[in-house]
Amino acid sequence: MAVRFDVITLFPELFAPFQTVGVTRRAFESRAVDVHLWPLRDHAEGVYRRVDDRPFGGGPGMVMLVEPLVRALQAIRADQQAAGGERLPVILFSPAGRPLTQSRVQALAQSAGAVLLCGRYEGVDQRFIDAYVDEEISLGDYVLSGGELPALTLMDAVARLQPGVLHDAASHEQDSFSDGLLDCPHYSRPEMLTLPEGQEMGVPSVLMSGHHAHIARWRREQQLAITARRRPELIEAARARGELSKQDEHFLSNLPL
Ligand code: SAH
């Protein structure tokens, strides 16, 4: 079933190029991921088509007005209903949201979709959030100028999980986070690389051994080592879920810190 995204944005032109390139193109063109853009300006009123105003209480920056957002959402609801679809939850991108995770992406990829609200300026009038927003999602602890890149990020992550997007279906099962650990290193040709500076670089010999069990074990241990060093909290979480084998624990306990 298709995943539908209704995107409310002041900058719809940012979205088109991402839908025509790379492995995710098929997901967008086949409408497996069905993107509907809702330019907020279309729902603004007056000669100036205002979508923002100064904050009550003073302070810097502008606030996105509630009323154009309500009208945009009403138009989306009417369109969703006309298409016979269900009422999709409203997601607002915000640095104050919960960080986006691969498990949230997986859940969305299996859902009917969502309305994605891309903030601009200082953000959205809190009353719209209180009345209509179901979930706030952050990309991380830094501040962007708008929610368009977060919306594109989320849709890209969902699109690559659609059946038939990645040539090898097993490919995303190997990705970082799919098993709660970071990904292992990858190598390809040439087997012996000579850098312009003259340095020679080979490939871990186990990868050339043809021994599948050894290769799988090496990859697992690379994942464990990289994750333990860079993101120890992910090791703790995998352990708490009971996803570390005796062999994994033995390997971790012998890792130099
Ligand atoms: N005053 C806000 C920042 C507004 S940035 C604050 O301090 O929290 C303008 C818009 O960009 C936000 O409304 C949001 O939609 C988007 N945005 C910025 N940083 C983001 C992040 N880390 N994750 C998700 N969305 C972000």
mmCIF file of C-alpha atoms and ligand atoms in Angstrom:
data_model
loop_
_atom_site.group_PDB
_atom_site.id
_atom_site.type_symbol
_atom_site.label_atom_id
_atom_site.label_comp_id
_atom_site.label_asym_id
_atom_site.label_seq_id
_atom_site.Cartn_x
_atom_site.Cartn_y
_atom_site.Cartn_z
ATOM 1 C CA MET A 1 0.000 0.000 0.000
ATOM 2 C CA ALA A 2 1.190 3.502 -0.779
ATOM 3 C CA VAL A 3 2.508 5.836 1.881
ATOM 4 C CA ARG A 4 0.977 9.297 1.435
ATOM 5 C CA PHE A 5 2.737 12.475 2.580
ATOM 6 C CA ASP A 6 0.977 15.843 2.524
ATOM 7 C CA VAL A 7 3.658 18.499 2.933
ATOM 8 C CA ILE A 8 2.760 22.001 4.109
ATOM 9 C CA THR A 9 5.579 24.317 3.090
ATOM 10 C CA LEU A 10 6.424 27.876 2.105
ATOM 11 C CA PHE A 11 8.966 26.533 -0.388
ATOM 12 C CA PRO A 12 7.409 23.750 -2.505
ATOM 13 C CA GLU A 13 10.063 24.225 -5.189
ATOM 14 C CA LEU A 14 12.643 22.612 -2.883
ATOM 15 C CA PHE A 15 10.969 19.221 -3.183
ATOM 16 C CA ALA A 16 10.866 18.470 -6.918
ATOM 17 C CA PRO A 17 14.572 17.734 -7.569
ATOM 18 C CA PHE A 18 14.785 15.091 -4.858
ATOM 19 C CA GLN A 19 12.003 13.043 -6.401
ATOM 20 C CA THR A 20 13.741 12.560 -9.749
ATOM 21 C CA VAL A 21 17.136 11.148 -8.767
ATOM 22 C CA GLY A 22 18.747 8.081 -7.281
ATOM 23 C CA VAL A 23 17.296 4.847 -6.000
ATOM 24 C CA THR A 24 14.319 6.560 -4.395
ATOM 25 C CA ARG A 25 13.097 7.915 -7.757
ATOM 26 C CA ARG A 26 11.124 4.746 -8.444
ATOM 27 C CA ALA A 27 9.340 4.997 -5.106
ATOM 28 C CA PHE A 28 8.206 8.551 -5.882
ATOM 29 C CA GLU A 29 7.430 8.038 -9.577
ATOM 30 C CA SER A 30 5.455 4.863 -8.956
ATOM 31 C CA ARG A 31 3.651 6.740 -6.156
ATOM 32 C CA ALA A 32 4.603 4.026 -3.684
ATOM 33 C CA VAL A 33 5.532 7.163 -1.754
ATOM 34 C CA ASP A 34 2.849 9.610 -2.831
ATOM 35 C CA VAL A 35 3.917 13.197 -2.132
ATOM 36 C CA HIS A 36 1.343 16.010 -2.191
ATOM 37 C CA LEU A 37 2.728 19.522 -1.804
ATOM 38 C CA TRP A 38 0.567 22.204 -0.168
ATOM 39 C CA PRO A 39 2.105 25.659 -0.620
ATOM 40 C CA LEU A 40 1.116 27.552 2.502
ATOM 41 C CA ARG A 41 0.983 30.852 0.594
ATOM 42 C CA ASP A 42 -2.064 29.482 -1.317
ATOM 43 C CA HIS A 43 -3.978 29.528 1.956
ATOM 44 C CA ALA A 44 -2.945 33.002 3.071
ATOM 45 C CA GLU A 45 -5.298 35.953 2.749
ATOM 46 C CA GLY A 46 -5.019 39.617 1.813
ATOM 47 C CA VAL A 47 -2.932 41.447 -0.748
ATOM 48 C CA TYR A 48 0.255 40.461 1.046
ATOM 49 C CA ARG A 49 -0.704 36.827 1.603
ATOM 50 C CA ARG A 50 0.769 36.952 5.071
ATOM 51 C CA VAL A 51 1.782 33.710 6.694
ATOM 52 C CA ASP A 52 3.779 35.158 9.604
ATOM 53 C CA ASP A 53 3.606 37.948 12.148
ATOM 54 C CA ARG A 54 5.494 39.339 15.139
ATOM 55 C CA PRO A 55 5.398 37.374 18.404
ATOM 56 C CA PHE A 56 3.181 38.539 21.264
ATOM 57 C CA GLY A 57 5.389 39.481 24.177
ATOM 58 C CA GLY A 58 8.074 40.775 21.871
ATOM 59 C CA GLY A 59 11.402 39.291 20.961
ATOM 60 C CA PRO A 60 13.186 38.545 17.715
ATOM 61 C CA GLY A 61 11.834 36.772 14.651
ATOM 62 C CA MET A 62 8.408 35.985 13.305
ATOM 63 C CA VAL A 63 5.807 33.325 14.087
ATOM 64 C CA MET A 64 3.829 31.244 11.575
ATOM 65 C CA LEU A 65 0.167 32.274 11.742
ATOM 66 C CA VAL A 66 -2.473 29.747 12.795
ATOM 67 C CA GLU A 67 -5.198 30.583 10.289
ATOM 68 C CA PRO A 68 -3.408 29.838 6.997
ATOM 69 C CA LEU A 69 -2.219 26.572 8.564
ATOM 70 C CA VAL A 70 -5.782 25.645 9.564
ATOM 71 C CA ARG A 71 -7.023 26.347 6.027
ATOM 72 C CA ALA A 72 -4.202 24.295 4.499
ATOM 73 C CA LEU A 73 -4.990 21.401 6.828
ATOM 74 C CA GLN A 74 -8.697 21.609 5.981
ATOM 75 C CA ALA A 75 -7.847 21.404 2.280
ATOM 76 C CA ILE A 76 -5.638 18.384 2.980
ATOM 77 C CA ARG A 77 -8.341 16.645 5.009
ATOM 78 C CA ALA A 78 -10.857 17.205 2.211
ATOM 79 C CA ASP A 79 -8.417 15.816 -0.358
ATOM 80 C CA GLN A 80 -7.556 12.785 1.778
ATOM 81 C CA GLN A 81 -11.249 12.075 2.257
ATOM 82 C CA ALA A 82 -12.008 12.464 -1.469
ATOM 83 C CA ALA A 83 -9.234 9.962 -2.183
ATOM 84 C CA GLY A 84 -10.889 7.520 0.205
ATOM 85 C CA GLY A 85 -7.862 7.559 2.447
ATOM 86 C CA GLU A 86 -7.678 7.673 6.183
ATOM 87 C CA ARG A 87 -7.096 10.708 8.368
ATOM 88 C CA LEU A 88 -3.305 10.968 8.560
ATOM 89 C CA PRO A 89 -1.501 12.187 11.688
ATOM 90 C CA VAL A 90 0.150 15.615 11.645
ATOM 91 C CA ILE A 91 3.909 15.738 12.201
ATOM 92 C CA LEU A 92 5.658 19.037 12.910
ATOM 93 C CA PHE A 93 9.414 19.291 12.459
ATOM 94 C CA SER A 94 10.978 21.084 15.397
ATOM 95 C CA PRO A 95 14.273 21.085 17.304
ATOM 96 C CA ALA A 96 12.054 20.551 20.370
ATOM 97 C CA GLY A 97 10.666 17.263 18.977
ATOM 98 C CA ARG A 98 11.750 13.707 19.657
ATOM 99 C CA PRO A 99 14.838 12.739 17.613
ATOM 100 C CA LEU A 100 14.005 10.790 14.438
ATOM 101 C CA THR A 101 15.051 7.131 14.624
ATOM 102 C CA GLN A 102 15.182 4.278 12.133
ATOM 103 C CA SER A 103 12.444 2.469 14.057
ATOM 104 C CA ARG A 104 10.151 5.505 13.644
ATOM 105 C CA VAL A 105 11.050 5.554 9.918
ATOM 106 C CA GLN A 106 10.204 1.844 9.641
ATOM 107 C CA ALA A 107 6.850 2.365 11.327
ATOM 108 C CA LEU A 108 6.016 5.264 9.008
ATOM 109 C CA ALA A 109 7.091 3.223 5.966
ATOM 110 C CA GLN A 110 4.464 0.654 6.921
ATOM 111 C CA SER A 111 1.789 3.230 7.714
ATOM 112 C CA ALA A 112 -0.671 5.101 5.490
ATOM 113 C CA GLY A 113 1.498 8.240 5.818
ATOM 114 C CA ALA A 114 1.380 11.622 7.520
ATOM 115 C CA VAL A 115 0.898 15.337 7.102
ATOM 116 C CA LEU A 116 4.322 16.970 7.351
ATOM 117 C CA LEU A 117 4.431 20.571 8.535
ATOM 118 C CA CYS A 118 7.639 22.398 7.660
ATOM 119 C CA GLY A 119 8.240 25.245 10.086
ATOM 120 C CA ARG A 120 9.956 28.513 9.177
ATOM 121 C CA TYR A 121 10.911 31.663 11.104
ATOM 122 C CA GLU A 122 10.867 31.126 14.897
ATOM 123 C CA GLY A 123 8.320 28.368 14.513
ATOM 124 C CA VAL A 124 4.561 27.821 14.640
ATOM 125 C CA ASP A 125 1.957 29.534 16.897
ATOM 126 C CA GLN A 126 1.587 27.114 19.831
ATOM 127 C CA ARG A 127 -2.212 27.026 19.446
ATOM 128 C CA PHE A 128 -1.920 25.247 16.097
ATOM 129 C CA ILE A 129 0.400 22.719 17.712
ATOM 130 C CA ASP A 130 -1.961 22.195 20.659
ATOM 131 C CA ALA A 131 -5.007 21.794 18.432
ATOM 132 C CA TYR A 132 -3.694 19.754 15.487
ATOM 133 C CA VAL A 133 -0.148 18.410 15.813
ATOM 134 C CA ASP A 134 0.119 14.747 16.808
ATOM 135 C CA GLU A 135 3.882 14.425 16.925
ATOM 136 C CA GLU A 136 6.956 16.681 16.855
ATOM 137 C CA ILE A 137 10.109 15.278 15.282
ATOM 138 C CA SER A 138 13.643 16.662 15.463
ATOM 139 C CA LEU A 139 16.517 15.771 13.170
ATOM 140 C CA GLY A 140 19.069 16.444 15.885
ATOM 141 C CA ASP A 141 20.453 18.974 18.300
ATOM 142 C CA TYR A 142 21.116 21.801 15.877
ATOM 143 C CA VAL A 143 18.913 24.469 14.328
ATOM 144 C CA LEU A 144 18.009 24.620 10.626
ATOM 145 C CA SER A 145 16.259 27.506 8.919
ATOM 146 C CA GLY A 146 13.218 25.434 8.000
ATOM 147 C CA GLY A 147 11.466 22.069 8.166
ATOM 148 C CA GLU A 148 11.887 21.304 4.449
ATOM 149 C CA LEU A 149 15.182 19.421 4.812
ATOM 150 C CA PRO A 150 13.757 17.396 7.710
ATOM 151 C CA ALA A 151 10.677 16.546 5.577
ATOM 152 C CA LEU A 152 12.893 15.501 2.670
ATOM 153 C CA THR A 153 15.057 13.505 5.050
ATOM 154 C CA LEU A 154 12.080 11.644 6.463
ATOM 155 C CA MET A 155 10.573 10.934 3.027
ATOM 156 C CA ASP A 156 13.937 9.746 1.668
ATOM 157 C CA ALA A 157 14.372 7.375 4.600
ATOM 158 C CA VAL A 158 10.823 6.039 4.073
ATOM 159 C CA ALA A 159 11.218 5.786 0.277
ATOM 160 C CA ARG A 160 14.322 3.610 0.411
ATOM 161 C CA LEU A 161 12.450 1.077 2.540
ATOM 162 C CA GLN A 162 9.749 0.579 -0.104
ATOM 163 C CA PRO A 163 9.837 -2.833 -1.777
ATOM 164 C CA GLY A 164 11.840 -2.755 -5.005
ATOM 165 C CA VAL A 165 13.705 0.498 -4.315
ATOM 166 C CA LEU A 166 17.001 -1.011 -3.259
ATOM 167 C CA HIS A 167 18.220 -3.548 -5.821
ATOM 168 C CA ASP A 168 19.080 -5.986 -3.088
ATOM 169 C CA ALA A 169 16.245 -6.384 -0.614
ATOM 170 C CA ALA A 170 18.728 -7.492 2.041
ATOM 171 C CA SER A 171 20.623 -4.252 1.636
ATOM 172 C CA HIS A 172 18.684 -2.217 4.162
ATOM 173 C CA GLU A 173 18.656 -5.042 6.645
ATOM 174 C CA GLN A 174 22.421 -4.496 6.816
ATOM 175 C CA ASP A 175 22.209 -0.750 7.308
ATOM 176 C CA SER A 176 23.226 1.091 10.418
ATOM 177 C CA PHE A 177 20.508 0.927 13.096
ATOM 178 C CA SER A 178 18.473 -1.833 11.440
ATOM 179 C CA ASP A 179 19.813 -4.205 14.066
ATOM 180 C CA GLY A 180 20.423 -1.407 16.538
ATOM 181 C CA LEU A 181 24.152 -1.229 15.714
ATOM 182 C CA LEU A 182 26.193 0.972 13.401
ATOM 183 C CA ASP A 183 27.168 -0.436 10.004
ATOM 184 C CA CYS A 184 30.436 -2.276 9.318
ATOM 185 C CA PRO A 185 33.043 -0.932 6.820
ATOM 186 C CA HIS A 186 32.625 -1.800 3.129
ATOM 187 C CA TYR A 187 35.316 -2.452 0.494
ATOM 188 C CA SER A 188 35.315 -2.935 -3.282
ATOM 189 C CA ARG A 189 37.823 -3.077 -6.147
ATOM 190 C CA PRO A 190 40.750 -2.774 -6.524
ATOM 191 C CA GLU A 191 41.957 -5.352 -4.032
ATOM 192 C CA MET A 192 45.268 -3.530 -3.711
ATOM 193 C CA LEU A 193 44.899 0.231 -3.902
ATOM 194 C CA THR A 194 47.846 2.536 -4.550
ATOM 195 C CA LEU A 195 47.232 6.137 -3.507
ATOM 196 C CA PRO A 196 48.809 8.996 -5.548
ATOM 197 C CA GLU A 197 51.148 9.460 -2.540
ATOM 198 C CA GLY A 198 52.428 5.919 -3.094
ATOM 199 C CA GLN A 199 50.803 4.352 -0.051
ATOM 200 C CA GLU A 200 49.404 0.860 -0.670
ATOM 201 C CA MET A 201 46.129 -0.182 0.938
ATOM 202 C CA GLY A 202 44.752 -3.701 0.936
ATOM 203 C CA VAL A 203 41.418 -5.157 2.002
ATOM 204 C CA PRO A 204 40.833 -7.181 5.216
ATOM 205 C CA SER A 205 41.849 -10.679 4.132
ATOM 206 C CA VAL A 206 38.760 -12.353 5.609
ATOM 207 C CA LEU A 207 36.661 -10.587 2.949
ATOM 208 C CA MET A 208 38.693 -12.327 0.241
ATOM 209 C CA SER A 209 38.491 -15.748 1.936
ATOM 210 C CA GLY A 210 35.140 -16.793 0.480
ATOM 211 C CA HIS A 211 34.250 -18.170 3.915
ATOM 212 C CA HIS A 212 30.750 -16.818 4.526
ATOM 213 C CA ALA A 213 30.493 -17.630 8.224
ATOM 214 C CA HIS A 214 33.864 -15.997 8.923
ATOM 215 C CA ILE A 215 32.868 -12.944 6.895
ATOM 216 C CA ALA A 216 29.564 -12.626 8.768
ATOM 217 C CA ARG A 217 31.374 -12.937 12.106
ATOM 218 C CA TRP A 218 33.981 -10.338 11.079
ATOM 219 C CA ARG A 219 31.254 -7.904 10.026
ATOM 220 C CA ARG A 220 29.344 -8.417 13.257
ATOM 221 C CA GLU A 221 32.512 -7.765 15.268
ATOM 222 C CA GLN A 222 33.293 -4.638 13.261
ATOM 223 C CA GLN A 223 29.767 -3.401 14.008
ATOM 224 C CA LEU A 224 30.169 -4.152 17.703
ATOM 225 C CA ALA A 225 33.588 -2.458 17.890
ATOM 226 C CA ILE A 226 32.532 0.676 16.020
ATOM 227 C CA THR A 227 29.295 0.981 17.974
ATOM 228 C CA ALA A 228 30.994 0.407 21.335
ATOM 229 C CA ARG A 229 33.526 3.134 20.557
ATOM 230 C CA ARG A 230 31.226 5.746 18.999
ATOM 231 C CA ARG A 231 27.773 5.079 20.440
ATOM 232 C CA PRO A 232 28.083 2.988 23.620
ATOM 233 C CA GLU A 233 24.440 3.728 24.481
ATOM 234 C CA LEU A 234 23.365 1.707 21.415
ATOM 235 C CA ILE A 235 25.278 -1.311 22.769
ATOM 236 C CA GLU A 236 23.459 -0.909 26.095
ATOM 237 C CA ALA A 237 20.115 -0.744 24.281
ATOM 238 C CA ALA A 238 20.886 -3.849 22.169
ATOM 239 C CA ARG A 239 21.922 -5.688 25.347
ATOM 240 C CA ALA A 240 18.700 -4.636 27.092
ATOM 241 C CA ARG A 241 16.704 -6.019 24.136
ATOM 242 C CA GLY A 242 18.573 -9.315 24.472
ATOM 243 C CA GLU A 243 20.153 -8.948 21.034
ATOM 244 C CA LEU A 244 23.773 -9.625 22.030
ATOM 245 C CA SER A 245 24.880 -13.260 21.890
ATOM 246 C CA LYS A 246 27.394 -14.868 24.245
ATOM 247 C CA GLN A 247 29.893 -14.609 21.416
ATOM 248 C CA ASP A 248 29.127 -10.868 21.066
ATOM 249 C CA GLU A 249 29.587 -10.299 24.823
ATOM 250 C CA HIS A 250 32.850 -12.205 24.777
ATOM 251 C CA PHE A 251 34.117 -10.076 21.893
ATOM 252 C CA LEU A 252 33.046 -6.845 23.631
ATOM 253 C CA SER A 253 34.658 -7.797 26.930
ATOM 254 C CA ASN A 254 37.993 -8.240 25.128
ATOM 255 C CA LEU A 255 37.812 -4.916 23.265
ATOM 256 C CA PRO A 256 40.590 -2.492 24.184
ATOM 257 C CA LEU A 257 38.943 0.661 25.531
HETATM 258 N N1 SAH B 1 12.934 28.908 17.371
HETATM 259 C C1 SAH B 1 13.049 27.513 17.058
HETATM 260 C C2 SAH B 1 13.851 27.283 15.799
HETATM 261 C C3 SAH B 1 13.110 27.616 14.549
HETATM 262 S S1 SAH B 1 13.961 27.101 13.109
HETATM 263 C C4 SAH B 1 13.748 26.821 18.200
HETATM 264 O O1 SAH B 1 14.657 27.378 18.784
HETATM 265 O O2 SAH B 1 13.394 25.657 18.485
HETATM 266 C C5 SAH B 1 12.684 27.146 11.904
HETATM 267 C C6 SAH B 1 12.052 25.821 11.589
HETATM 268 O O3 SAH B 1 13.036 24.929 11.104
HETATM 269 C C7 SAH B 1 11.401 25.091 12.753
HETATM 270 O O4 SAH B 1 10.089 25.518 12.957
HETATM 271 C C8 SAH B 1 11.449 23.637 12.284
HETATM 272 O O5 SAH B 1 10.334 23.312 11.470
HETATM 273 C C9 SAH B 1 12.705 23.597 11.440
HETATM 274 N N2 SAH B 1 13.844 23.020 12.165
HETATM 275 C C10 SAH B 1 14.961 23.678 12.557
HETATM 276 N N3 SAH B 1 15.811 22.864 13.183
HETATM 277 C C11 SAH B 1 15.261 21.635 13.185
HETATM 278 C C12 SAH B 1 15.654 20.368 13.686
HETATM 279 N N4 SAH B 1 16.807 20.179 14.333
HETATM 280 N N5 SAH B 1 14.817 19.329 13.509
HETATM 281 C C13 SAH B 1 13.626 19.493 12.891
HETATM 282 N N6 SAH B 1 13.198 20.666 12.389
HETATM 283 C C14 SAH B 1 14.001 21.737 12.525
#
